[in-house]
Amino acid sequence: MITIYSPEEVEKIAAAGKLTADTLSYLAKNVRPGISTLDLDEMAETFIRDRGGIPSCKGYEGYPASVCTSVNDVVVHGIPSARKILKKGDIISLDLVVELNGYMGDSCITVPVGRTNKKNAQLLKVTEEALFAGIKQAVPGNTVGDIGHAVESCVKPYGYGVLREYVGHGIGRDMHEDPEIPNYGTPGHGARLEEGMVICIEPMITMGSADIVTAKDGWTVSTYDGLPAAHFEHTLVITGNGPKILTLRD
């Protein structure tokens, strides 16, 4: 069931979204060679709780950490570890859900560790562009197929892969709500967008094949061919004046 949120509820989701965005900005400033992904996770949890929020990923279906830290060929759900030390040239996705006063914000960024190579830099640039191409389609009367088609059309010319097993989603009181928002689709197909819907659009894009493999931990999802992946995400509300992003970073 798709929930239509009132303006007052949207304000509460926006407050959670701002804390999500602020946390990601803080983490991005601390991404550097020599830091562990567990260090980043601990920073995230402290930052969120000090501001009255709850790191919603922690404990979600058994996930053990506050932020998903996915490095290089890990696409999503990488588990922070003291043994995973970032190196110059790596790329890392930081995926975060924050609950504040009963409402959720969800966002992800992929950033380089120091300087990375041109291929990685292009993957990051195109994936973020695909996110905004999808957001542009998030207007009343359009469908989730319009969003997915826009995302896929943006990355296809580069020969990149689009994950089909993982998709965007509605959000609000719960982390994952209807409708699902795939990063592929046919214009005019799927759930129709209405004013007051709050959704997450999140392209998960691979440099090579879209085939994936899940580690024995049950969480870490990596590319089958070992090539890098990127992941960007925003929470937004559908309005009569166009999409309003609730997780914009400074």
Coordinates of C-alpha atoms in Angstrom, one line a residue:
M1 CA 0.0 0.0 0.0
I2 CA 1.3 3.4 -1.0
T3 CA 1.2 6.1 1.7
I4 CA 0.4 9.7 0.9
Y5 CA 2.0 11.9 3.6
S6 CA 0.6 15.2 4.9
P7 CA 2.7 18.4 4.7
E8 CA 3.2 18.1 8.5
E9 CA 4.5 14.5 8.1
V10 CA 6.7 15.5 5.2
E11 CA 8.3 18.1 7.4
K12 CA 9.2 15.4 9.9
I13 CA 10.6 13.2 7.1
A14 CA 12.6 16.3 5.9
A15 CA 14.1 16.7 9.4
A16 CA 15.3 13.1 9.4
G17 CA 16.5 13.7 5.9
K18 CA 18.6 16.7 6.9
L19 CA 20.2 14.7 9.7
T20 CA 21.0 11.9 7.2
A21 CA 22.5 14.4 4.8
D22 CA 24.5 16.1 7.5
T23 CA 25.9 12.8 8.7
L24 CA 27.0 11.9 5.1
S25 CA 28.7 15.2 4.7
Y26 CA 30.5 14.6 8.0
L27 CA 31.6 11.1 6.9
A28 CA 32.7 12.3 3.5
K29 CA 35.1 14.8 5.1
N30 CA 36.6 12.0 7.1
V31 CA 37.2 9.5 4.2
R32 CA 40.9 9.3 3.7
P33 CA 43.6 6.7 3.2
G34 CA 44.4 4.8 6.4
I35 CA 41.0 5.0 8.1
S36 CA 39.0 1.9 8.6
T37 CA 35.4 1.4 7.6
L38 CA 34.6 0.6 11.3
D39 CA 36.0 4.0 12.2
L40 CA 33.5 5.6 9.8
D41 CA 30.7 3.5 11.3
E42 CA 31.5 4.6 14.8
M43 CA 31.7 8.3 13.7
A44 CA 28.3 7.9 12.1
E45 CA 26.6 6.4 15.1
T46 CA 28.0 9.0 17.5
F47 CA 27.0 11.9 15.1
I48 CA 23.5 10.6 14.7
R49 CA 22.8 9.8 18.4
D50 CA 24.3 13.1 19.6
R51 CA 21.6 14.9 17.5
G52 CA 18.7 12.8 18.8
G53 CA 18.5 10.4 15.9
I54 CA 18.6 6.6 15.6
P55 CA 20.8 4.8 13.0
S56 CA 18.1 2.7 11.5
C57 CA 20.3 0.2 9.7
K58 CA 21.8 -1.0 13.0
G59 CA 19.9 -4.2 13.9
Y60 CA 17.7 -4.1 10.8
E61 CA 17.1 -7.7 9.9
G62 CA 20.3 -8.4 11.8
Y63 CA 22.5 -5.9 10.1
P64 CA 25.3 -5.2 12.6
A65 CA 26.3 -1.6 11.8
S66 CA 25.0 2.0 11.5
V67 CA 26.2 2.7 8.0
C68 CA 26.7 0.4 5.0
T69 CA 30.3 0.9 3.8
S70 CA 30.8 -0.6 0.3
V71 CA 34.3 -0.4 -1.1
N72 CA 35.3 -0.8 -4.8
D73 CA 33.5 -3.9 -6.2
V74 CA 31.1 -4.1 -3.3
V75 CA 27.8 -2.7 -4.6
V76 CA 25.7 -2.5 -1.4
H77 CA 25.5 -3.6 2.2
G78 CA 29.2 -3.8 2.9
I79 CA 29.7 -4.4 6.7
P80 CA 32.2 -2.0 8.4
S81 CA 35.3 -3.7 9.7
A82 CA 38.5 -2.7 11.6
R83 CA 40.3 -4.8 9.0
K84 CA 39.0 -2.9 6.0
I85 CA 41.5 0.0 5.7
L86 CA 40.8 2.5 3.0
K87 CA 43.6 3.0 0.4
K88 CA 44.3 5.9 -1.9
G89 CA 42.3 5.4 -5.2
D90 CA 39.5 3.3 -3.6
I91 CA 35.9 4.4 -3.9
I92 CA 33.5 3.9 -1.1
S93 CA 29.7 4.0 -0.9
L94 CA 28.2 5.3 2.3
D95 CA 24.6 4.3 2.7
L96 CA 22.6 5.6 5.6
V97 CA 19.1 5.6 7.1
V98 CA 18.3 7.8 10.0
E99 CA 15.2 7.8 12.2
L100 CA 14.2 11.0 13.9
N101 CA 11.0 11.4 15.9
G102 CA 9.5 8.3 14.2
Y103 CA 10.3 9.3 10.6
M104 CA 13.0 8.1 8.3
G105 CA 15.5 9.7 5.9
D106 CA 17.7 7.6 3.5
S107 CA 20.6 8.6 1.3
C108 CA 23.8 7.3 -0.2
I109 CA 26.9 8.8 -1.7
T110 CA 30.0 7.2 -3.3
V111 CA 33.2 9.1 -2.9
P112 CA 36.8 8.6 -3.9
V113 CA 39.5 8.0 -1.2
G114 CA 42.0 10.7 -2.2
R115 CA 42.4 10.7 -5.9
T116 CA 41.0 7.8 -7.9
N117 CA 41.5 6.8 -11.6
K118 CA 39.5 8.3 -14.5
K119 CA 37.4 5.2 -15.0
N120 CA 36.2 5.3 -11.4
A121 CA 35.7 9.1 -11.5
Q122 CA 33.5 8.7 -14.6
L123 CA 31.5 5.9 -13.0
L124 CA 30.8 8.2 -10.0
K125 CA 29.8 11.2 -12.2
V126 CA 27.5 9.2 -14.5
T127 CA 25.8 7.4 -11.6
E128 CA 25.1 10.7 -9.8
E129 CA 23.8 12.1 -13.1
A130 CA 21.5 9.1 -13.4
L131 CA 20.1 9.8 -10.0
F132 CA 19.2 13.3 -11.0
A133 CA 17.8 12.2 -14.3
G134 CA 15.5 9.9 -12.3
I135 CA 14.5 12.6 -9.9
K136 CA 13.5 14.9 -12.8
Q137 CA 10.8 12.3 -13.7
A138 CA 9.4 12.3 -10.2
V139 CA 6.3 14.4 -10.9
P140 CA 2.6 13.8 -10.3
G141 CA 1.1 11.7 -13.2
N142 CA 4.4 10.1 -14.2
T143 CA 5.1 6.5 -13.2
V144 CA 7.9 4.5 -11.6
G145 CA 8.7 3.2 -15.1
D146 CA 9.5 6.8 -16.2
I147 CA 12.0 7.1 -13.4
G148 CA 13.6 3.7 -14.1
H149 CA 13.8 4.4 -17.8
A150 CA 15.5 7.7 -17.2
V151 CA 18.1 6.2 -14.9
E152 CA 18.9 3.3 -17.3
S153 CA 19.0 5.6 -20.3
C154 CA 21.6 7.7 -18.6
V155 CA 24.1 4.9 -17.9
K156 CA 23.5 2.7 -21.0
P157 CA 25.7 4.6 -23.4
Y158 CA 28.7 3.9 -21.1
G159 CA 28.1 0.1 -21.2
Y160 CA 27.5 0.1 -17.4
G161 CA 25.4 -2.5 -15.7
V162 CA 22.2 -1.7 -13.7
L163 CA 21.4 -3.9 -10.7
R164 CA 18.0 -5.5 -11.0
E165 CA 17.9 -7.4 -7.7
Y166 CA 17.9 -4.1 -5.6
V167 CA 15.7 -1.1 -6.2
G168 CA 14.6 2.2 -4.7
H169 CA 11.4 2.4 -2.6
G170 CA 8.9 4.4 -0.7
I171 CA 9.9 5.7 2.8
G172 CA 8.4 7.6 5.7
R173 CA 7.5 5.9 9.0
D174 CA 9.3 2.7 7.8
M175 CA 12.6 2.3 6.0
H176 CA 11.1 0.4 3.1
E177 CA 7.6 1.2 1.9
D178 CA 5.7 0.8 -1.4
P179 CA 6.2 1.4 -4.2
E180 CA 9.4 -0.2 -5.4
I181 CA 11.4 2.1 -7.7
P182 CA 13.6 0.0 -10.1
N183 CA 16.5 1.6 -12.0
Y184 CA 15.2 0.3 -15.2
G185 CA 11.7 0.3 -16.8
T186 CA 9.3 1.3 -19.5
P187 CA 7.9 4.8 -19.6
G188 CA 4.2 4.9 -18.6
H189 CA 4.4 1.6 -16.7
G190 CA 4.2 0.8 -13.0
A191 CA 2.8 2.7 -10.0
R192 CA 1.6 6.3 -10.8
L193 CA 3.2 9.1 -8.8
E194 CA 1.0 11.3 -6.7
E195 CA 1.6 14.5 -4.7
G196 CA 2.5 13.6 -1.1
M197 CA 4.3 10.4 -2.0
V198 CA 7.8 10.1 -0.5
I199 CA 10.3 7.9 -2.3
C200 CA 14.0 7.0 -2.5
I201 CA 15.6 6.8 -5.9
E202 CA 18.9 5.0 -5.8
P203 CA 20.9 4.0 -8.9
M204 CA 23.3 1.0 -8.2
I205 CA 25.5 0.9 -11.2
T206 CA 28.4 -1.4 -12.1
M207 CA 31.3 -0.6 -14.4
G208 CA 30.9 -4.0 -16.1
S209 CA 28.4 -6.8 -15.7
A210 CA 25.3 -6.3 -13.5
D211 CA 25.7 -9.9 -12.2
I212 CA 26.3 -10.0 -8.4
V213 CA 27.3 -12.4 -5.7
T214 CA 26.4 -12.3 -2.0
A215 CA 29.0 -13.1 0.6
K216 CA 28.7 -15.8 3.3
D217 CA 27.8 -13.0 5.8
G218 CA 24.5 -12.7 4.0
W219 CA 24.9 -9.0 3.4
T220 CA 27.9 -8.0 1.4
V221 CA 26.8 -7.8 -2.3
S222 CA 29.7 -7.6 -4.8
T223 CA 30.0 -7.5 -8.6
Y224 CA 30.6 -11.0 -10.0
D225 CA 33.4 -9.7 -12.3
G226 CA 35.2 -7.8 -9.6
L227 CA 34.8 -4.4 -11.3
P228 CA 33.9 -1.3 -9.3
A229 CA 30.3 -0.1 -8.6
A230 CA 28.7 3.1 -7.5
H231 CA 25.6 4.0 -5.6
F232 CA 23.8 7.3 -5.1
E233 CA 20.5 7.9 -3.4
H234 CA 18.2 10.7 -2.3
T235 CA 14.9 10.8 -0.4
L236 CA 12.4 13.1 -2.1
V237 CA 8.7 14.1 -1.9
I238 CA 6.4 14.4 -5.0
T239 CA 4.9 17.9 -5.1
G240 CA 2.8 19.9 -7.5
N241 CA 5.8 22.0 -8.1
G242 CA 8.1 19.1 -9.0
P243 CA 10.2 16.8 -6.8
K244 CA 11.6 18.2 -3.6
I245 CA 14.8 16.5 -2.4
L246 CA 14.8 16.0 1.4
T247 CA 18.4 14.8 1.8
L248 CA 20.4 17.5 0.0
R249 CA 23.8 18.0 1.4
D250 CA 25.4 21.4 1.9

